[in-house]
Amino acid sequence: MRRWSARALVATHLRDRPGASLTVAVLMVLLSAVAVLAPLALTAVGDAAMRERLTVLSTLTRDVIASERGTPQIELDAAPEPEARMRPWEQLLERLQALREEQPAPLRAVLGEPRVMTVTAGTKLDGVGREAGMRLLMSPQLGERVTVVAGSAPAAPPAELFAGLSMQEEGDAPPEIAPVDIMLSVGSAAELDLAVGDRVFVAGGMFLPAIVYRVSGLFEGTDPTDPFWDHAQFVLEPSITVGERGPTPSVVGVLDPGAVGVLLPILFNEARTEAWFPLDVDAITSANAVTVLGGLRELSATPHDVGGGQGAALTGVV
């Protein structure tokens, strides 16, 4: 049987599906909740009444959100060296920030600083003594929002791991894959009875070996009311699904954000990346509502390229 490298498999996949590794290549704002803002902008509604109408909307409804299959754009020919691992995030945030800065002043005041994260689909988790699932999450903005209460933040996986994530010839023994660090919330670890240093397993697939994840640390949200957690759902606490076999927990393992390039072979087909601009409702007043609404409509009329190729649509109030 022919031996395929992980890099070759990913490159072939991306040639077949252009833009698969682009997080938000084209941003299009959709005024999905304009029915809330437009009438307020056209009537003599006071600031307090306008703010009250807007704040009743959930964070996920009023924020400007784009979600696309894949990871931040990565150069496949570039080795994932430590000094370059954060560059995909930096480039994406730079482009999103540039888009925000291009908007008129009243609109910039409404759109908060961009946020980004990548999260994988759920997969079965082994080594915990019960049926459970896990998703993986990376965000360059999560670390500042958590307090590590045991152990340490996860280390970035070694560059050598990329080469090890490959399809072996028939009959070959599974390759030796170094454990990958994750950290769990205190609530998630308690649900699965895990502690710092424990290891869990995710079975391999057709092209990939099994992966061992080591719990490097436990954390709590520094401010659990931060709207960031409305987007990063079930990170602070596990989700529980009740079925015929009883409750099944699913947790989120947090990776070092620099892992995105090293773990590309297991992320490119199972991950989604979300980018969003928080909506500052306090910045919308009766004096600027008409101007803001016009700016949002103009912003939504034209695609905005922040990475090249295909991409996602932004949804929300704006």
PDB file of C-alpha atoms in Angstrom:
ATOM      1  CA  MET A   1       0.000   0.000   0.000  1.00  0.00           C
ATOM      2  CA  ARG A   2       1.288   3.441  -0.860  1.00  0.00           C
ATOM      3  CA  ARG A   3       2.402   5.574   2.049  1.00  0.00           C
ATOM      4  CA  TRP A   4       0.895   9.074   2.199  1.00  0.00           C
ATOM      5  CA  SER A   5       2.258  11.863   4.339  1.00  0.00           C
ATOM      6  CA  ALA A   6      -0.144  13.968   6.353  1.00  0.00           C
ATOM      7  CA  ARG A   7       1.034  17.048   4.475  1.00  0.00           C
ATOM      8  CA  ALA A   8       0.246  15.420   1.112  1.00  0.00           C
ATOM      9  CA  LEU A   9      -3.191  14.336   2.272  1.00  0.00           C
ATOM     10  CA  VAL A  10      -4.051  17.823   3.481  1.00  0.00           C
ATOM     11  CA  ALA A  11      -2.703  19.466   0.333  1.00  0.00           C
ATOM     12  CA  THR A  12      -4.719  17.107  -1.870  1.00  0.00           C
ATOM     13  CA  HIS A  13      -7.841  17.823   0.162  1.00  0.00           C
ATOM     14  CA  LEU A  14      -7.379  21.567  -0.163  1.00  0.00           C
ATOM     15  CA  ARG A  15      -6.874  21.348  -3.906  1.00  0.00           C
ATOM     16  CA  ASP A  16     -10.166  19.465  -4.180  1.00  0.00           C
ATOM     17  CA  ARG A  17     -11.994  21.888  -1.885  1.00  0.00           C
ATOM     18  CA  PRO A  18     -10.568  25.406  -2.395  1.00  0.00           C
ATOM     19  CA  GLY A  19     -10.750  27.566   0.680  1.00  0.00           C
ATOM     20  CA  ALA A  20     -11.204  24.685   3.110  1.00  0.00           C
ATOM     21  CA  SER A  21      -8.422  25.942   5.346  1.00  0.00           C
ATOM     22  CA  LEU A  22      -9.625  29.553   5.259  1.00  0.00           C
ATOM     23  CA  THR A  23     -11.402  30.724   8.338  1.00  0.00           C
ATOM     24  CA  VAL A  24     -13.146  33.808   7.032  1.00  0.00           C
ATOM     25  CA  ALA A  25     -12.031  34.513   3.512  1.00  0.00           C
ATOM     26  CA  VAL A  26     -14.984  36.729   2.620  1.00  0.00           C
ATOM     27  CA  LEU A  27     -17.100  38.540   5.175  1.00  0.00           C
ATOM     28  CA  MET A  28     -20.663  39.484   4.339  1.00  0.00           C
ATOM     29  CA  VAL A  29     -22.767  41.229   6.971  1.00  0.00           C
ATOM     30  CA  LEU A  30     -26.402  40.148   7.014  1.00  0.00           C
ATOM     31  CA  LEU A  31     -28.934  42.378   8.753  1.00  0.00           C
ATOM     32  CA  SER A  32     -30.802  39.447  10.267  1.00  0.00           C
ATOM     33  CA  ALA A  33     -32.141  41.449  13.203  1.00  0.00           C
ATOM     34  CA  VAL A  34     -32.433  44.816  11.511  1.00  0.00           C
ATOM     35  CA  ALA A  35     -36.127  44.755  12.396  1.00  0.00           C
ATOM     36  CA  VAL A  36     -35.067  45.600  15.935  1.00  0.00           C
ATOM     37  CA  LEU A  37     -32.759  48.486  15.120  1.00  0.00           C
ATOM     38  CA  ALA A  38     -34.437  50.089  12.103  1.00  0.00           C
ATOM     39  CA  PRO A  39     -37.727  51.103  13.754  1.00  0.00           C
ATOM     40  CA  LEU A  40     -35.823  52.495  16.729  1.00  0.00           C
ATOM     41  CA  ALA A  41     -33.574  54.522  14.450  1.00  0.00           C
ATOM     42  CA  LEU A  42     -36.521  56.093  12.689  1.00  0.00           C
ATOM     43  CA  THR A  43     -38.510  57.110  15.758  1.00  0.00           C
ATOM     44  CA  ALA A  44     -37.880  59.452  18.640  1.00  0.00           C
ATOM     45  CA  VAL A  45     -36.894  56.700  21.045  1.00  0.00           C
ATOM     46  CA  GLY A  46     -34.720  57.698  23.983  1.00  0.00           C
ATOM     47  CA  ASP A  47     -31.295  56.195  24.553  1.00  0.00           C
ATOM     48  CA  ALA A  48     -32.452  54.158  27.538  1.00  0.00           C
ATOM     49  CA  ALA A  49     -35.380  52.639  25.636  1.00  0.00           C
ATOM     50  CA  MET A  50     -33.172  51.840  22.648  1.00  0.00           C
ATOM     51  CA  ARG A  51     -30.550  50.216  24.857  1.00  0.00           C
ATOM     52  CA  GLU A  52     -33.225  48.176  26.613  1.00  0.00           C
ATOM     53  CA  ARG A  53     -34.563  46.835  23.307  1.00  0.00           C
ATOM     54  CA  LEU A  54     -31.097  45.871  22.112  1.00  0.00           C
ATOM     55  CA  THR A  55     -29.811  44.314  25.336  1.00  0.00           C
ATOM     56  CA  VAL A  56     -32.653  41.782  25.426  1.00  0.00           C
ATOM     57  CA  LEU A  57     -31.103  40.171  22.355  1.00  0.00           C
ATOM     58  CA  SER A  58     -28.727  37.335  23.130  1.00  0.00           C
ATOM     59  CA  THR A  59     -25.012  37.799  22.525  1.00  0.00           C
ATOM     60  CA  LEU A  60     -25.102  35.314  19.652  1.00  0.00           C
ATOM     61  CA  THR A  61     -27.974  37.219  18.046  1.00  0.00           C
ATOM     62  CA  ARG A  62     -26.574  40.711  18.251  1.00  0.00           C
ATOM     63  CA  ASP A  63     -22.862  40.074  17.649  1.00  0.00           C
ATOM     64  CA  VAL A  64     -21.505  40.046  14.095  1.00  0.00           C
ATOM     65  CA  ILE A  65     -20.459  36.438  13.562  1.00  0.00           C
ATOM     66  CA  ALA A  66     -18.753  34.467  10.789  1.00  0.00           C
ATOM     67  CA  SER A  67     -18.286  30.714  10.976  1.00  0.00           C
ATOM     68  CA  GLU A  68     -16.470  28.638   8.379  1.00  0.00           C
ATOM     69  CA  ARG A  69     -15.190  25.083   8.152  1.00  0.00           C
ATOM     70  CA  GLY A  70     -11.426  24.891   8.555  1.00  0.00           C
ATOM     71  CA  THR A  71      -8.663  26.663  10.432  1.00  0.00           C
ATOM     72  CA  PRO A  72      -6.949  30.029  10.093  1.00  0.00           C
ATOM     73  CA  GLN A  73      -5.117  30.176   6.788  1.00  0.00           C
ATOM     74  CA  ILE A  74      -1.893  28.167   6.959  1.00  0.00           C
ATOM     75  CA  GLU A  75       0.978  27.931   4.483  1.00  0.00           C
ATOM     76  CA  LEU A  76       1.387  24.197   3.974  1.00  0.00           C
ATOM     77  CA  ASP A  77       4.919  24.579   2.645  1.00  0.00           C
ATOM     78  CA  ALA A  78       6.079  26.399   5.770  1.00  0.00           C
ATOM     79  CA  ALA A  79       7.391  24.286   8.626  1.00  0.00           C
ATOM     80  CA  PRO A  80       5.403  24.950  11.809  1.00  0.00           C
ATOM     81  CA  GLU A  81       8.362  26.349  13.696  1.00  0.00           C
ATOM     82  CA  PRO A  82       7.696  27.802  17.183  1.00  0.00           C
ATOM     83  CA  GLU A  83       8.326  31.406  16.164  1.00  0.00           C
ATOM     84  CA  ALA A  84       5.766  31.174  13.341  1.00  0.00           C
ATOM     85  CA  ARG A  85       2.975  29.246  15.030  1.00  0.00           C
ATOM     86  CA  MET A  86       0.927  32.260  16.077  1.00  0.00           C
ATOM     87  CA  ARG A  87       1.210  33.956  12.704  1.00  0.00           C
ATOM     88  CA  PRO A  88      -2.053  32.509  11.256  1.00  0.00           C
ATOM     89  CA  TRP A  89      -3.974  34.038  14.155  1.00  0.00           C
ATOM     90  CA  GLU A  90      -2.107  37.321  13.933  1.00  0.00           C
ATOM     91  CA  GLN A  91      -2.809  37.632  10.217  1.00  0.00           C
ATOM     92  CA  LEU A  92      -6.495  36.885  10.634  1.00  0.00           C
ATOM     93  CA  LEU A  93      -6.888  39.392  13.461  1.00  0.00           C
ATOM     94  CA  GLU A  94      -4.942  42.017  11.518  1.00  0.00           C
ATOM     95  CA  ARG A  95      -7.290  41.651   8.554  1.00  0.00           C
ATOM     96  CA  LEU A  96     -10.392  41.745  10.719  1.00  0.00           C
ATOM     97  CA  GLN A  97      -9.101  44.802  12.539  1.00  0.00           C
ATOM     98  CA  ALA A  98      -8.326  46.486   9.216  1.00  0.00           C
ATOM     99  CA  LEU A  99     -11.910  45.841   8.117  1.00  0.00           C
ATOM    100  CA  ARG A 100     -13.178  47.436  11.310  1.00  0.00           C
ATOM    101  CA  GLU A 101     -10.882  50.451  10.924  1.00  0.00           C
ATOM    102  CA  GLU A 102     -12.178  51.033   7.389  1.00  0.00           C
ATOM    103  CA  GLN A 103     -15.678  51.718   8.686  1.00  0.00           C
ATOM    104  CA  PRO A 104     -16.993  55.212   9.498  1.00  0.00           C
ATOM    105  CA  ALA A 105     -16.435  56.391  13.058  1.00  0.00           C
ATOM    106  CA  PRO A 106     -20.019  55.752  14.296  1.00  0.00           C
ATOM    107  CA  LEU A 107     -19.874  52.191  12.986  1.00  0.00           C
ATOM    108  CA  ARG A 108     -16.410  51.571  14.454  1.00  0.00           C
ATOM    109  CA  ALA A 109     -17.823  52.618  17.813  1.00  0.00           C
ATOM    110  CA  VAL A 110     -20.495  49.920  17.523  1.00  0.00           C
ATOM    111  CA  LEU A 111     -18.193  47.101  16.410  1.00  0.00           C
ATOM    112  CA  GLY A 112     -15.910  45.881  19.176  1.00  0.00           C
ATOM    113  CA  GLU A 113     -12.437  44.383  18.772  1.00  0.00           C
ATOM    114  CA  PRO A 114     -12.539  41.156  16.708  1.00  0.00           C
ATOM    115  CA  ARG A 115     -12.485  37.764  18.415  1.00  0.00           C
ATOM    116  CA  VAL A 116     -11.527  34.402  16.895  1.00  0.00           C
ATOM    117  CA  MET A 117     -11.510  30.743  17.850  1.00  0.00           C
ATOM    118  CA  THR A 118     -11.281  27.304  16.234  1.00  0.00           C
ATOM    119  CA  VAL A 119     -13.211  24.344  17.614  1.00  0.00           C
ATOM    120  CA  THR A 120     -13.438  20.737  16.429  1.00  0.00           C
ATOM    121  CA  ALA A 121     -16.439  18.490  16.154  1.00  0.00           C
ATOM    122  CA  GLY A 122     -17.109  16.213  19.087  1.00  0.00           C
ATOM    123  CA  THR A 123     -15.443  12.811  19.166  1.00  0.00           C
ATOM    124  CA  LYS A 124     -15.605   9.818  21.475  1.00  0.00           C
ATOM    125  CA  LEU A 125     -13.243  10.016  24.433  1.00  0.00           C
ATOM    126  CA  ASP A 126     -11.604   6.871  25.812  1.00  0.00           C
ATOM    127  CA  GLY A 127      -9.754   6.302  29.073  1.00  0.00           C
ATOM    128  CA  VAL A 128     -12.295   7.938  31.389  1.00  0.00           C
ATOM    129  CA  GLY A 129     -14.204   4.829  32.482  1.00  0.00           C
ATOM    130  CA  ARG A 130     -17.522   5.920  30.975  1.00  0.00           C
ATOM    131  CA  GLU A 131     -19.055   7.073  27.738  1.00  0.00           C
ATOM    132  CA  ALA A 132     -17.960  10.641  27.063  1.00  0.00           C
ATOM    133  CA  GLY A 133     -17.027  13.012  24.273  1.00  0.00           C
ATOM    134  CA  MET A 134     -14.577  15.856  23.737  1.00  0.00           C
ATOM    135  CA  ARG A 135     -14.102  18.802  21.431  1.00  0.00           C
ATOM    136  CA  LEU A 136     -10.856  20.721  21.053  1.00  0.00           C
ATOM    137  CA  LEU A 137     -10.681  24.513  21.119  1.00  0.00           C
ATOM    138  CA  MET A 138      -7.978  27.052  20.311  1.00  0.00           C
ATOM    139  CA  SER A 139      -8.152  30.813  20.648  1.00  0.00           C
ATOM    140  CA  PRO A 140      -5.376  33.370  21.071  1.00  0.00           C
ATOM    141  CA  GLN A 141      -7.778  35.349  23.272  1.00  0.00           C
ATOM    142  CA  LEU A 142      -8.816  32.631  25.713  1.00  0.00           C
ATOM    143  CA  GLY A 143      -5.705  32.648  27.901  1.00  0.00           C
ATOM    144  CA  GLU A 144      -6.395  36.156  29.193  1.00  0.00           C
ATOM    145  CA  ARG A 145      -9.884  35.082  30.245  1.00  0.00           C
ATOM    146  CA  VAL A 146      -8.996  32.112  32.448  1.00  0.00           C
ATOM    147  CA  THR A 147      -7.212  31.514  35.719  1.00  0.00           C
ATOM    148  CA  VAL A 148      -5.163  28.310  35.921  1.00  0.00           C
ATOM    149  CA  VAL A 149      -5.813  26.850  39.373  1.00  0.00           C
ATOM    150  CA  ALA A 150      -3.846  23.594  39.042  1.00  0.00           C
ATOM    151  CA  GLY A 151      -0.978  22.531  36.819  1.00  0.00           C
ATOM    152  CA  SER A 152      -0.130  24.798  33.901  1.00  0.00           C
ATOM    153  CA  ALA A 153      -1.405  26.016  30.564  1.00  0.00           C
ATOM    154  CA  PRO A 154      -0.896  23.528  27.718  1.00  0.00           C
ATOM    155  CA  ALA A 155       2.413  23.543  25.903  1.00  0.00           C
ATOM    156  CA  ALA A 156       2.416  23.713  22.133  1.00  0.00           C
ATOM    157  CA  PRO A 157       2.972  20.285  20.566  1.00  0.00           C
ATOM    158  CA  PRO A 158       6.439  19.656  19.110  1.00  0.00           C
ATOM    159  CA  ALA A 159       6.882  20.263  15.393  1.00  0.00           C
ATOM    160  CA  GLU A 160       7.855  16.600  14.956  1.00  0.00           C
ATOM    161  CA  LEU A 161       4.267  15.630  15.718  1.00  0.00           C
ATOM    162  CA  PHE A 162       3.160  16.903  12.309  1.00  0.00           C
ATOM    163  CA  ALA A 163       5.286  14.312  10.519  1.00  0.00           C
ATOM    164  CA  GLY A 164       4.057  11.566  12.831  1.00  0.00           C
ATOM    165  CA  LEU A 165       0.427  12.198  11.957  1.00  0.00           C
ATOM    166  CA  SER A 166       0.441  10.130   8.784  1.00  0.00           C
ATOM    167  CA  MET A 167      -1.118   7.104   7.197  1.00  0.00           C
ATOM    168  CA  GLN A 168       1.077   4.052   7.612  1.00  0.00           C
ATOM    169  CA  GLU A 169       1.589   1.181   5.205  1.00  0.00           C
ATOM    170  CA  GLU A 170      -0.594  -1.861   5.753  1.00  0.00           C
ATOM    171  CA  GLY A 171       0.861  -3.996   8.509  1.00  0.00           C
ATOM    172  CA  ASP A 172       2.949  -1.237  10.055  1.00  0.00           C
ATOM    173  CA  ALA A 173       2.839  -0.789  13.801  1.00  0.00           C
ATOM    174  CA  PRO A 174       1.099   2.429  14.910  1.00  0.00           C
ATOM    175  CA  PRO A 175       3.596   5.308  15.092  1.00  0.00           C
ATOM    176  CA  GLU A 176       4.746   6.657  18.419  1.00  0.00           C
ATOM    177  CA  ILE A 177       2.821   9.903  18.937  1.00  0.00           C
ATOM    178  CA  ALA A 178       3.810  12.113  21.838  1.00  0.00           C
ATOM    179  CA  PRO A 179       0.924  13.131  24.118  1.00  0.00           C
ATOM    180  CA  VAL A 180      -0.668  16.473  23.273  1.00  0.00           C
ATOM    181  CA  ASP A 181      -1.306  18.888  26.146  1.00  0.00           C
ATOM    182  CA  ILE A 182      -4.800  20.149  26.879  1.00  0.00           C
ATOM    183  CA  MET A 183      -6.297  21.938  29.838  1.00  0.00           C
ATOM    184  CA  LEU A 184      -9.800  21.443  31.155  1.00  0.00           C
ATOM    185  CA  SER A 185     -12.108  23.579  33.208  1.00  0.00           C
ATOM    186  CA  VAL A 186     -12.487  22.586  36.830  1.00  0.00           C
ATOM    187  CA  GLY A 187     -16.109  21.616  36.162  1.00  0.00           C
ATOM    188  CA  SER A 188     -15.238  19.428  33.167  1.00  0.00           C
ATOM    189  CA  ALA A 189     -12.417  17.667  35.011  1.00  0.00           C
ATOM    190  CA  ALA A 190     -14.676  16.984  37.983  1.00  0.00           C
ATOM    191  CA  GLU A 191     -17.362  15.512  35.733  1.00  0.00           C
ATOM    192  CA  LEU A 192     -14.884  13.024  34.264  1.00  0.00           C
ATOM    193  CA  ASP A 193     -12.917  12.522  37.506  1.00  0.00           C
ATOM    194  CA  LEU A 194      -9.696  13.719  35.858  1.00  0.00           C
ATOM    195  CA  ALA A 195      -6.696  15.432  37.439  1.00  0.00           C
ATOM    196  CA  VAL A 196      -3.532  17.095  36.216  1.00  0.00           C
ATOM    197  CA  GLY A 197      -1.283  14.521  34.553  1.00  0.00           C
ATOM    198  CA  ASP A 198      -4.088  12.158  33.573  1.00  0.00           C
ATOM    199  CA  ARG A 199      -4.266  10.973  29.974  1.00  0.00           C
ATOM    200  CA  VAL A 200      -7.252  10.392  27.716  1.00  0.00           C
ATOM    201  CA  PHE A 201      -7.418   8.909  24.249  1.00  0.00           C
ATOM    202  CA  VAL A 202      -9.151   9.612  20.953  1.00  0.00           C
ATOM    203  CA  ALA A 203      -9.250   6.689  18.539  1.00  0.00           C
ATOM    204  CA  GLY A 204      -7.532   7.074  15.180  1.00  0.00           C
ATOM    205  CA  GLY A 205      -9.334   7.317  11.871  1.00  0.00           C
ATOM    206  CA  MET A 206      -8.708   6.072   8.369  1.00  0.00           C
ATOM    207  CA  PHE A 207      -5.691   8.316   7.847  1.00  0.00           C
ATOM    208  CA  LEU A 208      -4.583   9.014  11.400  1.00  0.00           C
ATOM    209  CA  PRO A 209      -3.328   7.149  14.471  1.00  0.00           C
ATOM    210  CA  ALA A 210      -4.897   7.405  17.899  1.00  0.00           C
ATOM    211  CA  ILE A 211      -4.025  10.581  19.792  1.00  0.00           C
ATOM    212  CA  VAL A 212      -3.199  10.736  23.491  1.00  0.00           C
ATOM    213  CA  TYR A 213      -4.060  13.957  25.315  1.00  0.00           C
ATOM    214  CA  ARG A 214      -2.464  14.838  28.644  1.00  0.00           C
ATOM    215  CA  VAL A 215      -4.270  17.103  31.098  1.00  0.00           C
ATOM    216  CA  SER A 216      -1.658  19.795  31.770  1.00  0.00           C
ATOM    217  CA  GLY A 217      -3.833  22.062  33.893  1.00  0.00           C
ATOM    218  CA  LEU A 218      -7.237  22.999  35.249  1.00  0.00           C
ATOM    219  CA  PHE A 219      -8.760  26.444  34.926  1.00  0.00           C
ATOM    220  CA  GLU A 220     -11.708  28.614  35.843  1.00  0.00           C
ATOM    221  CA  GLY A 221     -13.164  31.526  33.943  1.00  0.00           C
ATOM    222  CA  THR A 222     -11.779  34.762  35.384  1.00  0.00           C
ATOM    223  CA  ASP A 223     -15.149  36.376  34.632  1.00  0.00           C
ATOM    224  CA  PRO A 224     -17.795  33.740  33.833  1.00  0.00           C
ATOM    225  CA  THR A 225     -20.163  36.516  32.695  1.00  0.00           C
ATOM    226  CA  ASP A 226     -17.795  37.625  29.917  1.00  0.00           C
ATOM    227  CA  PRO A 227     -19.766  37.427  26.620  1.00  0.00           C
ATOM    228  CA  PHE A 228     -16.801  35.521  25.169  1.00  0.00           C
ATOM    229  CA  TRP A 229     -18.158  32.406  26.885  1.00  0.00           C
ATOM    230  CA  ASP A 230     -21.462  32.718  25.019  1.00  0.00           C
ATOM    231  CA  HIS A 231     -19.461  31.961  21.893  1.00  0.00           C
ATOM    232  CA  ALA A 232     -17.101  29.432  23.524  1.00  0.00           C
ATOM    233  CA  GLN A 233     -19.942  27.307  24.807  1.00  0.00           C
ATOM    234  CA  PHE A 234     -19.454  24.419  27.259  1.00  0.00           C
ATOM    235  CA  VAL A 235     -15.840  25.356  27.920  1.00  0.00           C
ATOM    236  CA  LEU A 236     -16.372  26.330  31.555  1.00  0.00           C
ATOM    237  CA  GLU A 237     -18.878  23.547  32.226  1.00  0.00           C
ATOM    238  CA  PRO A 238     -19.489  20.292  30.349  1.00  0.00           C
ATOM    239  CA  SER A 239     -22.575  19.665  28.292  1.00  0.00           C
ATOM    240  CA  ILE A 240     -24.684  16.683  29.327  1.00  0.00           C
ATOM    241  CA  THR A 241     -26.797  14.652  26.906  1.00  0.00           C
ATOM    242  CA  VAL A 242     -29.347  12.280  28.409  1.00  0.00           C
ATOM    243  CA  GLY A 243     -30.109   9.198  26.339  1.00  0.00           C
ATOM    244  CA  GLU A 244     -31.183   5.618  26.774  1.00  0.00           C
ATOM    245  CA  ARG A 245     -27.866   4.779  28.430  1.00  0.00           C
ATOM    246  CA  GLY A 246     -28.100   7.665  30.829  1.00  0.00           C
ATOM    247  CA  PRO A 247     -26.241  10.989  30.897  1.00  0.00           C
ATOM    248  CA  THR A 248     -23.262  11.390  28.556  1.00  0.00           C
ATOM    249  CA  PRO A 249     -20.922  14.309  29.237  1.00  0.00           C
ATOM    250  CA  SER A 250     -18.994  16.170  26.576  1.00  0.00           C
ATOM    251  CA  VAL A 251     -16.094  18.434  27.518  1.00  0.00           C
ATOM    252  CA  VAL A 252     -13.908  20.944  25.706  1.00  0.00           C
ATOM    253  CA  GLY A 253     -10.156  20.445  25.822  1.00  0.00           C
ATOM    254  CA  VAL A 254      -8.257  23.711  25.360  1.00  0.00           C
ATOM    255  CA  LEU A 255      -5.124  23.521  23.230  1.00  0.00           C
ATOM    256  CA  ASP A 256      -2.293  25.997  22.980  1.00  0.00           C
ATOM    257  CA  PRO A 257      -3.327  28.236  20.046  1.00  0.00           C
ATOM    258  CA  GLY A 258       0.056  27.617  18.447  1.00  0.00           C
ATOM    259  CA  ALA A 259      -0.991  23.994  17.909  1.00  0.00           C
ATOM    260  CA  VAL A 260      -3.073  24.940  14.877  1.00  0.00           C
ATOM    261  CA  GLY A 261      -0.294  24.306  12.355  1.00  0.00           C
ATOM    262  CA  VAL A 262       1.160  21.221  14.020  1.00  0.00           C
ATOM    263  CA  LEU A 263      -2.230  19.521  14.382  1.00  0.00           C
ATOM    264  CA  LEU A 264      -3.520  20.559  10.957  1.00  0.00           C
ATOM    265  CA  PRO A 265      -3.880  16.928   9.765  1.00  0.00           C
ATOM    266  CA  ILE A 266      -6.488  16.228  12.460  1.00  0.00           C
ATOM    267  CA  LEU A 267      -8.049  19.685  12.390  1.00  0.00           C
ATOM    268  CA  PHE A 268      -8.527  20.535   8.739  1.00  0.00           C
ATOM    269  CA  ASN A 269     -11.501  18.229   8.189  1.00  0.00           C
ATOM    270  CA  GLU A 270     -13.138  18.441  11.608  1.00  0.00           C
ATOM    271  CA  ALA A 271     -12.711  22.053  12.700  1.00  0.00           C
ATOM    272  CA  ARG A 272     -14.715  25.231  12.343  1.00  0.00           C
ATOM    273  CA  THR A 273     -13.368  28.692  12.948  1.00  0.00           C
ATOM    274  CA  GLU A 274     -15.547  31.498  14.228  1.00  0.00           C
ATOM    275  CA  ALA A 275     -14.729  35.182  14.013  1.00  0.00           C
ATOM    276  CA  TRP A 276     -16.910  37.881  15.480  1.00  0.00           C
ATOM    277  CA  PHE A 277     -17.197  41.548  16.307  1.00  0.00           C
ATOM    278  CA  PRO A 278     -18.992  42.119  19.631  1.00  0.00           C
ATOM    279  CA  LEU A 279     -21.779  44.654  19.320  1.00  0.00           C
ATOM    280  CA  ASP A 280     -21.507  47.500  21.827  1.00  0.00           C
ATOM    281  CA  VAL A 281     -25.142  48.399  22.425  1.00  0.00           C
ATOM    282  CA  ASP A 282     -24.113  51.284  24.674  1.00  0.00           C
ATOM    283  CA  ALA A 283     -22.542  52.937  21.623  1.00  0.00           C
ATOM    284  CA  ILE A 284     -25.886  53.063  19.774  1.00  0.00           C
ATOM    285  CA  THR A 285     -27.854  56.166  20.710  1.00  0.00           C
ATOM    286  CA  SER A 286     -30.847  58.012  19.361  1.00  0.00           C
ATOM    287  CA  ALA A 287     -28.408  60.537  17.900  1.00  0.00           C
ATOM    288  CA  ASN A 288     -26.356  58.080  15.835  1.00  0.00           C
ATOM    289  CA  ALA A 289     -28.801  55.225  15.196  1.00  0.00           C
ATOM    290  CA  VAL A 290     -29.692  56.340  11.667  1.00  0.00           C
ATOM    291  CA  THR A 291     -26.012  56.761  10.746  1.00  0.00           C
ATOM    292  CA  VAL A 292     -25.067  53.426  12.282  1.00  0.00           C
ATOM    293  CA  LEU A 293     -27.905  51.635  10.502  1.00  0.00           C
ATOM    294  CA  GLY A 294     -26.853  53.147   7.173  1.00  0.00           C
ATOM    295  CA  GLY A 295     -23.249  52.099   7.764  1.00  0.00           C
ATOM    296  CA  LEU A 296     -24.289  48.549   8.598  1.00  0.00           C
ATOM    297  CA  ARG A 297     -26.373  48.304   5.442  1.00  0.00           C
ATOM    298  CA  GLU A 298     -23.483  49.605   3.346  1.00  0.00           C
ATOM    299  CA  LEU A 299     -21.102  47.178   5.025  1.00  0.00           C
ATOM    300  CA  SER A 300     -23.443  44.299   4.225  1.00  0.00           C
ATOM    301  CA  ALA A 301     -23.741  45.217   0.558  1.00  0.00           C
ATOM    302  CA  THR A 302     -20.197  44.221  -0.403  1.00  0.00           C
ATOM    303  CA  PRO A 303     -18.054  41.152   0.398  1.00  0.00           C
ATOM    304  CA  HIS A 304     -14.883  41.937   2.310  1.00  0.00           C
ATOM    305  CA  ASP A 305     -11.841  39.764   1.614  1.00  0.00           C
ATOM    306  CA  VAL A 306      -9.771  39.082   4.737  1.00  0.00           C
ATOM    307  CA  GLY A 307      -7.859  36.052   3.536  1.00  0.00           C
ATOM    308  CA  GLY A 308      -8.461  35.245  -0.110  1.00  0.00           C
ATOM    309  CA  GLY A 309     -10.540  32.440  -1.567  1.00  0.00           C
ATOM    310  CA  GLN A 310     -13.950  31.357  -0.374  1.00  0.00           C
ATOM    311  CA  GLY A 311     -15.365  32.126   3.026  1.00  0.00           C
ATOM    312  CA  ALA A 312     -18.224  32.692   5.420  1.00  0.00           C
ATOM    313  CA  ALA A 313     -21.065  35.089   5.979  1.00  0.00           C
ATOM    314  CA  LEU A 314     -21.406  37.254   9.070  1.00  0.00           C
ATOM    315  CA  THR A 315     -24.726  37.135  10.833  1.00  0.00           C
ATOM    316  CA  GLY A 316     -26.291  38.881  13.781  1.00  0.00           C
ATOM    317  CA  VAL A 317     -27.850  42.250  14.438  1.00  0.00           C
ATOM    318  CA  VAL A 318     -25.443  43.722  11.918  1.00  0.00           C
TER     319      VAL A 318
END
